[in-house]
């Protein structure tokens, strides 16, 4: 059997068209067809298997290489709204079997055909607080297990409106395929509304950043609009996304004509747009969503054959998409937008003030339970120029998990900068990541008590798709000289990147600064050691990031002196290769504003 990703290496794959709008166009009998569950499309797998098989067959006759199972609303949570949550596994398995049966009917011609297991977004979005992350992941794992049991060739997580829901679905799919011991690729398709963002507000770059960190090999767009409105986002994917790209538009923007929803795009028009996406943007999975029918898929098939023949004259036997040279920029993301980890002509600024230990003002708001005030401090830092925000609620005698959840639960919707989750406690990191739909940074890991703690945190980082700050601390304690810092950094790199598969660009070393203001002459060397370590790490591991908790350097001095020392030290560190810093951004002075003396 051909693996989907091998197939995609040199071909455009044609998917089918809509299932849902086809089902809605029929007058099904509520008792017989819907088994008493009116408008539950998935129950048709039991009540009207002939209809489902016939929709698949019609698309296969039209030339589709892949059909998508009738399981869009098949999670136990969505089926639970019809009181049939317990049927989820069976309905999804049946959906996959019906698609397989339809494909088997066409086996005679020797063509490779695929069954994609459709997983829709459901009716409850975790970033909007409609459902807890873990409940959603567990539900989607059941749905995916049913699809896998019915032998799908890929899991298609589609019509995604919330990046946190994508994480739950991808992790549910990974669980299902691991339990079955099968290598089944995952495809994610997001839905960009006419507003230019997903429903929860994520733009395509933010969504792609989150999905990339989940190691998903195929990303695309479907639903909400026709191809015209998708063009800009398709181009973004073509220019940036390093994997395969899938595009399945509606047949145009729906129009209400005589009280009925109509989709205006003709098969020819749809084919013209998708031809452009294949030839200009390098898209290699195409198909249709709402309002597309067999005639649309037939037109797409004809278009692919035509451009395939044109290529054949140049010695290329198959319809090849444009060869792309995408440039993927390693980034983190909030729920709304992407922030490159390596800033051009600047450093990645991490606001230090939303920290119970780093700001009296923040601690007072936290003690008073003034969570909106805490969020406001975050917003102020972003206004001042912070690219990301460090958040720490560790405060003796208080519930760090509960208070981290209060802050992250509010900041995720109110702050347009990615969060840096600052905690030594695993349950705090775990709880924060289950609330956050962006791609955050975990602050931090180290080898203080050996590798176990770091191992657990890196598994969390990979599961939720985060970047990671790694401190140069090992079983012997904090390294104080440059050689020691470099040695631990190399061990951290091997551990995080080689053992756990973290991309080097998502690893942020923190070679640690200590105060040089103790009055002890030996301690003054420590700052220089840190600068030497930055240069050595940058030289040895140029793809990784290097950051510092800058203000540590000046503990013990008065505030005006701290401002000067912090600013001067930052400049030296940047000159040696630092790429980011935890700072009070507005207090950093440009060097020309600091008097020579
Ligand atoms: N590395 C990493 N994470 C870190 C640190 C680090 N997180 C915490 C800390 N160190 C970085 N954050 C701060 C925040 C505030 C201050 C210093 C470091 C600070 N605050 C003033 C003070 O305490 O005097 C302001 C107090 C106030 O406003 O009330 O100096 O090194 N990875």
Coordinates of C-alpha atoms and ligand atoms in Angstrom, one line a residue:
X1 CA 0.0 0.0 0.0
X2 CA 1.3 3.5 -0.9
X3 CA 2.0 5.7 2.0
X4 CA 0.3 9.1 1.6
X5 CA 3.4 11.1 2.1
X6 CA 5.3 9.1 -0.5
X7 CA 2.4 9.7 -2.9
X8 CA 2.5 13.4 -2.3
X9 CA 6.2 13.7 -2.9
X10 CA 5.6 13.9 -6.7
X11 CA 1.9 14.3 -7.3
X12 CA -1.2 16.4 -6.7
X13 CA -3.8 14.5 -4.8
X14 CA -7.5 15.1 -5.6
X15 CA -9.9 14.9 -2.7
X16 CA -13.6 14.7 -2.8
X17 CA -16.3 17.4 -2.3
X18 CA -18.8 18.0 0.4
X19 CA -20.6 15.4 2.4
X20 CA -22.5 17.6 4.9
X21 CA -24.2 19.9 2.4
X22 CA -25.1 16.8 0.3
X23 CA -26.8 15.2 3.4
X24 CA -28.6 18.4 4.2
X25 CA -30.0 18.6 0.7
X26 CA -31.9 15.3 1.3
X27 CA -35.1 14.8 3.1
X28 CA -34.2 12.0 5.4
X29 CA -36.7 10.2 7.5
X30 CA -36.2 11.1 11.1
X31 CA -37.0 7.7 12.5
X32 CA -35.7 5.4 9.9
X33 CA -32.7 7.3 8.5
X34 CA -31.6 9.4 11.4
X35 CA -32.6 6.7 13.9
X36 CA -34.5 9.3 15.8
X37 CA -31.5 11.7 16.0
X38 CA -32.6 14.5 13.6
X39 CA -29.8 16.1 11.7
X40 CA -27.1 13.9 13.2
X41 CA -25.2 13.3 10.0
X42 CA -22.9 10.6 11.5
X43 CA -25.9 8.3 12.5
X44 CA -26.5 8.0 8.7
X45 CA -23.5 5.6 8.8
X46 CA -25.9 3.2 10.5
X47 CA -29.3 4.4 9.2
X48 CA -28.4 5.0 5.6
X49 CA -25.0 3.3 4.8
X50 CA -26.2 3.1 1.2
X51 CA -26.4 7.0 1.0
X52 CA -23.0 7.5 2.5
X53 CA -21.4 4.8 0.2
X54 CA -23.1 6.4 -2.8
X55 CA -21.8 9.9 -2.0
X56 CA -18.2 8.4 -1.8
X57 CA -18.8 6.5 -5.1
X58 CA -20.0 9.6 -6.9
X59 CA -16.8 11.4 -6.0
X60 CA -14.6 8.5 -6.9
X61 CA -16.4 8.3 -10.3
X62 CA -15.7 12.0 -10.7
X63 CA -12.0 11.2 -10.3
X64 CA -11.2 11.7 -6.7
X65 CA -8.1 10.0 -5.3
X66 CA -9.3 10.3 -1.7
X67 CA -12.6 10.4 0.1
X68 CA -13.3 11.8 3.5
X69 CA -15.2 9.8 6.0
X70 CA -18.7 10.8 7.2
X71 CA -17.4 11.5 10.7
X72 CA -17.1 15.3 10.9
X73 CA -19.2 15.6 14.0
X74 CA -18.2 12.2 15.4
X75 CA -16.5 13.1 18.6
X76 CA -18.2 11.7 21.8
X77 CA -18.7 15.3 22.9
X78 CA -20.6 16.4 19.7
X79 CA -22.5 13.1 19.6
X80 CA -23.3 13.6 23.2
X81 CA -25.5 16.4 22.2
X82 CA -27.7 13.8 20.6
X83 CA -27.4 11.5 23.6
X84 CA -25.2 9.0 21.7
X85 CA -21.7 9.7 23.0
X86 CA -21.3 6.0 23.6
X87 CA -21.7 5.3 19.9
X88 CA -18.7 7.4 18.9
X89 CA -16.1 4.6 18.4
X90 CA -18.6 2.4 16.4
X91 CA -19.9 5.3 14.2
X92 CA -16.3 6.4 13.3
X93 CA -15.2 2.8 12.6
X94 CA -18.3 2.4 10.4
X95 CA -17.6 5.7 8.6
X96 CA -14.2 4.5 7.8
X97 CA -15.5 1.0 6.7
X98 CA -18.1 2.6 4.3
X99 CA -15.4 4.8 2.7
X100 CA -13.1 1.7 2.4
X101 CA -16.0 -0.3 0.8
X102 CA -16.6 2.5 -1.7
X103 CA -12.9 2.6 -2.6
X104 CA -12.8 -1.2 -2.9
X105 CA -15.5 -1.0 -5.6
X106 CA -13.0 1.0 -7.8
X107 CA -9.9 -1.2 -7.1
X108 CA -10.1 -2.8 -10.5
X109 CA -8.3 0.0 -12.3
X110 CA -5.2 -0.2 -10.2
X111 CA -5.2 3.4 -9.1
X112 CA -4.0 4.3 -5.6
X113 CA -6.9 5.7 -3.6
X114 CA -7.0 6.9 0.0
X115 CA -9.5 7.2 2.8
X116 CA -9.1 10.3 5.0
X117 CA -10.7 10.1 8.5
X118 CA -12.5 13.4 9.0
X119 CA -12.4 15.0 12.4
X120 CA -14.3 18.3 12.6
X121 CA -14.0 21.0 15.2
X122 CA -17.0 20.0 17.3
X123 CA -19.2 22.6 18.9
X124 CA -17.1 23.6 21.9
X125 CA -13.9 25.5 21.6
X126 CA -11.3 25.2 24.4
X127 CA -9.8 28.7 24.0
X128 CA -13.3 30.1 24.6
X129 CA -13.6 28.0 27.8
X130 CA -16.4 25.8 26.4
X131 CA -14.6 22.6 27.2
X132 CA -11.5 21.7 29.2
X133 CA -8.4 20.7 27.1
X134 CA -8.1 17.2 28.5
X135 CA -11.8 16.3 28.1
X136 CA -11.5 17.3 24.4
X137 CA -8.2 15.4 23.8
X138 CA -9.8 12.2 25.4
X139 CA -12.9 12.6 23.3
X140 CA -10.9 13.0 20.1
X141 CA -8.7 10.1 20.9
X142 CA -11.9 7.9 21.0
X143 CA -13.0 9.3 17.6
X144 CA -9.6 8.8 16.1
X145 CA -9.4 5.2 17.5
X146 CA -12.6 4.4 15.7
X147 CA -11.3 5.8 12.4
X148 CA -8.0 3.9 12.8
X149 CA -9.9 0.7 13.6
X150 CA -11.9 1.2 10.3
X151 CA -8.5 1.5 8.5
X152 CA -8.2 5.1 7.4
X153 CA -5.0 6.1 5.6
X154 CA -4.8 9.5 7.3
X155 CA -6.5 11.5 9.9
X156 CA -7.8 14.8 8.5
X157 CA -8.3 17.3 11.3
X158 CA -10.4 19.9 9.4
X159 CA -12.3 23.1 9.6
X160 CA -10.2 24.1 12.6
X161 CA -11.2 27.3 14.3
X162 CA -9.1 27.2 17.5
X163 CA -5.4 26.2 17.7
X164 CA -5.9 24.7 21.1
X165 CA -8.5 22.4 19.6
X166 CA -5.9 21.5 17.0
X167 CA -3.5 20.4 19.8
X168 CA -6.3 18.3 21.4
X169 CA -7.1 16.7 18.1
X170 CA -3.5 16.1 17.0
X171 CA -2.7 14.6 20.4
X172 CA -5.8 12.5 20.3
X173 CA -4.8 11.2 16.8
X174 CA -1.3 10.5 18.0
X175 CA -2.6 8.4 20.9
X176 CA -5.0 6.5 18.6
X177 CA -2.2 5.6 16.1
X178 CA 0.3 4.7 18.8
X179 CA -2.3 2.4 20.5
X180 CA -2.9 0.7 17.1
X181 CA 0.8 0.6 16.3
X182 CA 0.2 2.2 12.9
X183 CA 2.0 5.0 11.1
X184 CA -0.9 7.1 10.0
X185 CA -0.1 10.7 8.8
X186 CA -2.1 13.6 10.3
X187 CA -3.4 16.4 8.1
X188 CA -4.6 19.7 9.6
X189 CA -6.8 22.1 7.7
X190 CA -7.7 25.5 9.3
X191 CA -10.7 27.7 8.5
X192 CA -9.9 31.3 7.9
X193 CA -13.0 33.4 8.1
X194 CA -13.7 36.5 5.9
X195 CA -12.2 38.5 8.7
X196 CA -8.8 37.0 7.8
X197 CA -8.4 35.0 11.0
X198 CA -9.7 31.7 12.5
X199 CA -12.8 32.1 14.6
X200 CA -10.8 32.6 17.8
X201 CA -8.7 35.3 16.2
X202 CA -5.5 33.4 15.1
X203 CA -4.0 34.5 11.8
X204 CA -2.5 31.9 9.4
X205 CA 1.0 32.5 10.7
X206 CA 0.0 32.0 14.4
X207 CA -1.9 28.8 13.5
X208 CA 0.9 27.5 11.3
X209 CA 3.4 28.2 14.1
X210 CA 1.4 26.1 16.6
X211 CA 0.8 23.3 14.1
X212 CA 4.4 23.1 12.9
X213 CA 5.5 22.6 16.6
X214 CA 3.2 19.5 16.7
X215 CA 5.2 17.9 13.8
X216 CA 2.2 17.9 11.4
X217 CA 3.4 17.1 7.9
X218 CA 0.4 18.6 5.9
X219 CA -1.3 21.9 6.6
X220 CA -4.1 23.5 4.6
X221 CA -7.3 25.5 4.5
X222 CA -10.9 24.5 4.1
X223 CA -14.4 25.9 4.5
X224 CA -15.8 29.4 5.5
X225 CA -15.0 31.0 2.1
X226 CA -14.4 30.3 -1.5
X227 CA -10.9 30.2 -3.1
X228 CA -10.8 33.9 -3.8
X229 CA -10.8 34.8 -0.2
X230 CA -8.3 32.1 0.6
X231 CA -5.7 33.2 -2.0
X232 CA -3.7 35.4 0.3
X233 CA -3.4 32.7 3.0
X234 CA -2.6 30.0 0.4
X235 CA 0.2 32.3 -0.8
X236 CA 1.5 32.6 2.8
X237 CA 1.6 28.9 3.1
X238 CA 3.3 28.5 -0.2
X239 CA 6.0 31.0 0.8
X240 CA 6.4 29.7 4.4
X241 CA 5.1 26.3 5.2
X242 CA 7.8 23.6 4.9
X243 CA 5.4 20.6 4.5
X244 CA 2.7 19.7 2.1
X245 CA -0.3 22.1 1.5
X246 CA -4.0 21.2 1.1
X247 CA -6.7 23.5 -0.1
X248 CA -10.4 22.7 0.0
X249 CA -12.6 25.8 -0.5
X250 CA -16.3 26.1 -0.4
X251 CA -18.0 26.7 -3.8
X252 CA -17.7 30.4 -3.1
X253 CA -19.3 32.5 -0.3
X254 CA -22.8 31.3 0.4
X255 CA -25.7 33.4 -0.8
X256 CA -29.2 33.2 0.6
X257 CA -31.5 32.8 -2.4
X258 CA -35.3 32.3 -1.9
X259 CA -34.6 31.3 1.7
X260 CA -32.0 28.6 0.7
X261 CA -28.3 28.7 1.1
X262 CA -26.6 28.5 -2.4
X263 CA -23.0 28.3 -3.3
X264 CA -22.3 30.4 -6.4
X265 CA -19.0 29.0 -7.8
X266 CA -19.3 26.8 -10.9
X267 CA -17.1 23.8 -11.4
X268 CA -15.1 25.7 -14.0
X269 CA -14.5 28.7 -11.7
X270 CA -13.4 26.5 -8.8
X271 CA -11.0 24.6 -11.1
X272 CA -9.5 27.9 -12.4
X273 CA -8.7 29.0 -8.8
X274 CA -7.2 25.7 -7.8
X275 CA -5.1 25.5 -10.9
X276 CA -3.6 28.7 -9.9
X277 CA -2.9 27.4 -6.3
X278 CA -1.2 24.3 -7.7
X279 CA 0.9 26.1 -10.3
X280 CA 1.7 29.3 -8.5
X281 CA 1.7 28.3 -4.8
X282 CA 2.7 24.7 -4.9
X283 CA -0.4 23.2 -3.3
X284 CA -0.5 19.5 -3.6
X285 CA -3.9 18.4 -2.2
X286 CA -7.0 19.9 -3.6
X287 CA -10.7 19.3 -3.2
X288 CA -13.9 21.0 -2.2
X289 CA -15.9 21.8 0.9
X290 CA -19.4 23.1 1.4
X291 CA -21.4 23.4 -1.8
X292 CA -19.1 21.4 -4.0
X293 CA -20.5 18.4 -5.8
X294 CA -19.4 15.6 -8.1
X295 CA -19.4 18.0 -11.0
X296 CA -16.9 20.2 -9.2
X297 CA -14.6 17.3 -8.5
X298 CA -14.9 16.2 -12.1
X299 CA -13.8 19.7 -13.2
X300 CA -10.8 19.6 -10.9
X301 CA -9.9 16.1 -12.2
X302 CA -10.0 17.4 -15.8
X303 CA -7.8 20.4 -14.8
X304 CA -5.2 18.1 -13.2
X305 CA -5.1 15.9 -16.2
X306 CA -4.7 18.9 -18.5
X307 CA -1.8 20.4 -16.6
X308 CA -0.4 16.8 -16.2
X309 CA -0.4 16.4 -20.0
X310 CA 1.2 19.8 -20.5
X311 CA 4.0 18.7 -18.2
X312 CA 4.3 15.4 -20.0
X313 CA 5.5 17.2 -23.1
X314 CA 8.4 18.4 -21.0
X315 CA 9.1 14.9 -19.9
X316 CA 7.1 15.0 -16.7
X317 CA 4.5 12.3 -16.5
X318 CA 2.4 13.7 -13.7
X319 CA 0.6 16.8 -12.6
X320 CA 3.4 18.3 -10.5
X321 CA 2.7 21.3 -8.3
X322 CA 5.1 24.2 -8.4
X323 CA 8.5 23.4 -6.8
X324 CA 8.5 25.5 -3.7
X325 CA 11.4 27.0 -1.7
X326 CA 9.5 27.9 1.5
X327 CA 11.3 29.9 4.2
X328 CA 10.1 28.8 7.6
X329 CA 10.9 31.4 10.3
X330 CA 11.3 29.8 13.7
X331 CA 8.8 31.5 16.0
X332 CA 6.6 31.4 19.0
X333 CA 2.9 32.6 18.9
X334 CA 0.1 33.9 21.0
X335 CA -3.4 32.8 20.2
X336 CA -3.4 35.7 17.7
X337 CA -0.1 36.2 16.1
X338 CA 3.4 35.0 15.4
X339 CA 6.7 36.4 16.9
X340 CA 10.0 35.3 15.4
X341 CA 12.4 33.9 18.0
X342 CA 15.3 35.7 16.2
X343 CA 14.5 39.3 15.7
X344 CA 16.0 41.3 12.9
X345 CA 18.3 44.1 14.3
X346 CA 16.8 43.6 17.7
X347 CA 16.6 41.1 20.5
X348 CA 13.6 39.1 21.6
X349 CA 12.3 41.1 24.6
X350 CA 10.6 39.1 27.3
X351 CA 8.7 41.3 29.8
X352 CA 9.9 40.5 33.3
X353 CA 7.2 42.2 35.4
X354 CA 4.3 39.7 35.5
X355 CA 6.3 37.8 38.2
X356 CA 5.3 37.4 41.8
X357 CA 9.0 37.4 42.7
X358 CA 10.1 40.1 40.3
X359 CA 7.6 42.9 40.9
X360 CA 6.0 44.1 44.1
X361 CA 3.1 45.7 42.0
X362 CA 2.3 42.3 40.4
X363 CA 2.5 40.5 43.7
X364 CA 0.0 43.0 45.3
X365 CA -2.5 42.5 42.5
X366 CA -2.1 38.7 42.8
X367 CA -2.6 38.9 46.6
X368 CA -5.7 41.0 46.0
X369 CA -7.0 38.5 43.4
X370 CA -7.1 41.5 40.9
X371 CA -6.6 39.3 37.9
X372 CA -7.6 42.0 35.4
X373 CA -5.0 44.2 37.0
X374 CA -2.4 41.4 36.4
X375 CA -3.5 41.2 32.7
X376 CA -3.3 45.0 32.5
X377 CA 0.4 44.9 33.6
X378 CA 1.0 42.4 30.8
X379 CA -0.7 44.7 28.3
X380 CA 1.3 47.6 29.4
X381 CA 4.6 45.7 28.9
X382 CA 3.5 44.8 25.3
X383 CA 2.6 48.5 24.7
X384 CA 6.1 49.4 25.9
X385 CA 7.8 47.0 23.5
X386 CA 7.9 43.5 25.0
X387 CA 7.6 40.9 22.3
X388 CA 6.7 38.1 24.9
X389 CA 5.7 38.0 28.6
X390 CA 7.3 36.0 31.4
X391 CA 4.5 34.9 33.8
X392 CA 5.3 33.6 37.2
X393 CA 2.8 33.1 40.1
X394 CA 5.1 31.3 42.5
X395 CA 4.6 32.9 45.9
X396 CA 5.0 31.1 49.2
X397 CA 1.8 30.0 50.8
X398 CA -0.4 30.4 47.8
X399 CA -1.8 28.0 45.1
X400 CA 0.6 28.5 42.2
X401 CA -1.4 26.2 39.8
X402 CA -4.7 28.0 40.5
X403 CA -3.2 31.4 40.2
X404 CA -1.3 30.6 37.0
X405 CA -4.6 29.4 35.5
X406 CA -6.3 32.7 36.6
X407 CA -3.6 34.7 34.8
X408 CA -3.1 32.6 31.7
X409 CA -6.9 32.1 31.3
X410 CA -7.3 35.8 31.0
X411 CA -4.1 36.7 29.2
X412 CA -4.6 34.2 26.4
X413 CA -7.6 36.3 25.0
X414 CA -6.4 39.7 26.1
X415 CA -2.6 39.9 25.3
X416 CA -1.3 39.8 21.8
X417 CA 2.2 38.5 22.9
X418 CA 3.2 34.9 23.4
X419 CA 3.6 33.8 27.0
X420 CA 6.7 32.5 28.7
X421 CA 5.5 30.1 31.5
X422 CA 7.9 30.6 34.3
X423 CA 7.7 27.9 37.0
X424 CA 9.8 25.2 38.5
X425 CA 6.7 23.1 39.2
X426 CA 5.6 20.6 36.6
X427 CA 1.8 20.8 37.5
X428 CA 2.0 24.5 36.9
X429 CA 3.5 24.1 33.4
X430 CA 1.0 21.3 32.6
X431 CA -2.0 23.4 33.7
X432 CA -0.9 26.5 31.8
X433 CA -0.2 24.6 28.6
X434 CA -3.7 23.1 28.7
X435 CA -5.1 26.6 28.6
X436 CA -2.9 28.2 26.0
X437 CA -3.7 27.9 22.3
X438 CA -0.5 29.7 21.1
X439 CA 3.0 28.4 21.0
X440 CA 4.5 29.5 24.4
X441 CA 8.0 29.1 25.9
X442 CA 8.6 26.9 28.9
X443 CA 10.8 28.6 31.5
X444 CA 12.7 26.4 32.3
X445 CA 14.6 23.1 32.4
X446 CA 18.0 22.2 33.9
X447 CA 19.9 19.2 35.1
X448 CA 20.0 20.2 38.8
X449 CA 18.5 16.9 40.0
X450 CA 19.6 14.8 37.0
X451 CA 17.7 14.2 33.8
X452 CA 14.4 13.0 35.0
X453 CA 12.8 16.4 35.6
X454 CA 14.1 17.7 32.3
X455 CA 12.8 14.6 30.5
X456 CA 9.3 15.1 31.8
X457 CA 9.2 18.7 30.8
X458 CA 10.6 18.1 27.3
X459 CA 7.8 15.5 26.8
X460 CA 5.4 18.2 27.8
X461 CA 7.0 20.6 25.5
X462 CA 6.8 18.2 22.5
X463 CA 3.1 17.3 23.3
X464 CA 2.0 20.9 23.4
X465 CA 4.5 22.3 20.9
X466 CA 6.5 24.8 22.9
X467 CA 9.9 26.4 22.9
X468 CA 12.1 25.8 25.9
X469 CA 14.5 27.8 28.0
X470 CA 17.3 25.7 29.3
X471 CA 19.5 26.9 32.2
X472 CA 23.2 25.9 32.5
X473 CA 22.8 24.1 35.8
X474 CA 23.7 20.5 36.3
X475 CA 24.1 18.0 39.2
X476 CA 27.1 20.1 40.4
X477 CA 25.0 23.3 40.5
X478 CA 25.2 26.4 38.4
X479 CA 28.2 26.6 36.1
X480 CA 30.1 29.7 36.9
X481 CA 32.8 29.8 34.2
X482 CA 32.5 29.9 30.5
X483 CA 33.7 26.3 29.9
X484 CA 31.3 24.9 32.4
X485 CA 28.4 26.8 30.9
X486 CA 29.3 25.7 27.4
X487 CA 29.6 22.1 28.5
X488 CA 26.2 22.0 30.1
X489 CA 24.7 23.8 27.1
X490 CA 26.0 21.1 24.8
X491 CA 24.6 18.4 27.0
X492 CA 21.2 20.2 27.1
X493 CA 21.3 20.5 23.3
X494 CA 22.0 16.8 22.9
X495 CA 19.2 15.9 25.3
X496 CA 16.6 18.3 24.0
X497 CA 17.2 18.2 20.3
X498 CA 18.7 14.7 19.6
X499 CA 16.8 12.7 22.3
X500 CA 13.5 14.6 22.4
X501 CA 13.4 16.1 18.9
X502 CA 13.1 19.7 19.8
X503 CA 14.2 21.9 16.9
X504 CA 17.4 23.6 17.8
X505 CA 15.8 27.0 17.0
X506 CA 13.2 26.3 19.8
X507 CA 15.9 25.8 22.4
X508 CA 16.8 29.0 24.3
X509 CA 19.9 28.7 26.4
X510 CA 20.1 30.8 29.5
X511 CA 23.8 30.9 30.6
X512 CA 22.7 32.7 33.8
X513 CA 23.9 36.0 35.1
X514 CA 24.6 36.6 38.8
X515 CA 24.9 40.0 40.4
X516 CA 28.3 41.5 40.1
X517 CA 27.4 44.1 42.8
X518 CA 28.2 42.2 46.0
X519 CA 31.3 44.2 46.6
X520 CA 33.3 41.0 46.3
X521 CA 36.0 41.4 43.6
X522 CA 35.8 37.7 42.5
X523 CA 32.1 38.1 41.7
X524 CA 32.8 40.8 39.2
X525 CA 34.4 38.2 36.9
X526 CA 31.0 36.4 36.7
X527 CA 29.5 38.9 34.2
X528 CA 32.6 38.4 32.0
X529 CA 32.3 34.7 32.2
X530 CA 28.6 34.9 31.1
X531 CA 29.7 37.1 28.1
X532 CA 32.4 34.5 27.1
X533 CA 29.9 31.7 27.5
X534 CA 27.4 33.5 25.2
X535 CA 30.1 33.9 22.5
X536 CA 31.1 30.2 22.8
X537 CA 27.5 28.9 22.7
X538 CA 26.7 31.1 19.7
X539 CA 29.7 29.8 17.9
X540 CA 29.0 26.1 18.7
X541 CA 25.2 26.0 18.3
X542 CA 24.3 29.0 16.0
X543 CA 20.8 27.8 15.4
X544 CA 19.8 27.9 19.1
X545 CA 18.7 31.1 20.9
X546 CA 20.5 32.6 23.9
X547 CA 18.7 34.7 26.5
X548 CA 19.4 36.1 30.0
X549 CA 17.4 37.2 33.0
X550 CA 19.1 40.5 32.6
X551 CA 18.2 42.3 35.8
X552 CA 19.9 39.7 37.9
X553 CA 23.3 41.3 37.0
X554 CA 22.6 44.4 39.1
X555 CA 20.8 43.1 42.2
X556 CA 22.0 45.2 45.2
X557 CA 22.5 48.5 43.4
X558 CA 20.1 51.5 43.6
X559 CA 17.5 51.8 40.8
X560 CA 19.3 54.4 38.6
X561 CA 22.5 52.5 38.8
X562 CA 20.7 49.2 38.0
X563 CA 19.3 50.9 34.9
X564 CA 22.7 51.9 33.6
X565 CA 24.4 48.6 34.4
X566 CA 21.6 46.5 32.9
X567 CA 21.7 48.6 29.7
X568 CA 25.4 48.4 29.3
X569 CA 25.6 44.7 30.1
X570 CA 22.8 44.0 27.6
X571 CA 24.7 45.7 24.9
X572 CA 27.8 43.7 25.6
X573 CA 25.8 40.5 25.7
X574 CA 24.1 41.3 22.3
X575 CA 27.5 42.1 20.8
X576 CA 28.7 38.6 21.9
X577 CA 25.6 36.8 20.4
X578 CA 22.7 37.1 22.8
X579 CA 19.4 36.8 21.0
X580 CA 16.9 37.7 23.7
X581 CA 16.5 38.9 27.3
X582 CA 14.0 39.0 30.1
X583 CA 13.9 42.7 30.8
X584 CA 11.9 45.7 32.0
X585 CA 11.9 47.0 28.4
X586 CA 11.1 50.6 29.0
X587 CA 14.0 50.9 31.5
X588 CA 16.7 49.9 29.0
X589 CA 18.6 53.0 27.9
X590 CA 20.2 53.4 24.5
X591 CA 24.0 53.6 25.2
X592 CA 24.3 57.1 23.7
X593 CA 21.9 58.4 26.4
X594 CA 24.3 57.2 29.2
X595 CA 26.9 59.7 30.1
X596 CA 30.5 58.4 29.7
X597 CA 31.3 58.6 33.5
Ligands
LIG1 N1 16.4 33.3 33.9 C1 15.2 32.8 33.5 N2 14.1 33.1 34.1 C2 14.1 34.0 35.1 C3 15.3 34.6 35.5 C4 16.5 34.2 34.9 N3 12.9 34.4 35.7 C5 13.0 35.3 36.8 C6 14.1 36.2 36.8 N4 15.3 35.5 36.5 C7 14.0 37.3 35.7 N5 13.0 38.2 36.1 C8 13.2 39.3 36.9 C9 12.2 40.1 37.3 C10 12.4 41.2 38.0 C11 13.6 41.5 38.5 C12 14.7 40.7 38.2 C13 14.5 39.6 37.4 C14 13.9 42.7 39.3 N6 12.9 43.3 39.9 C15 13.1 44.5 40.7 C16 13.6 44.1 42.1 O1 13.3 43.0 42.5 O2 14.3 44.9 42.7 C17 11.9 45.3 40.7 C18 11.0 45.2 41.9 C19 9.6 45.9 41.8 O3 9.3 46.4 40.7 O4 8.9 45.8 42.7 O5 15.0 43.1 39.5 O6 17.6 34.6 35.2 N7 15.2 31.9 32.5

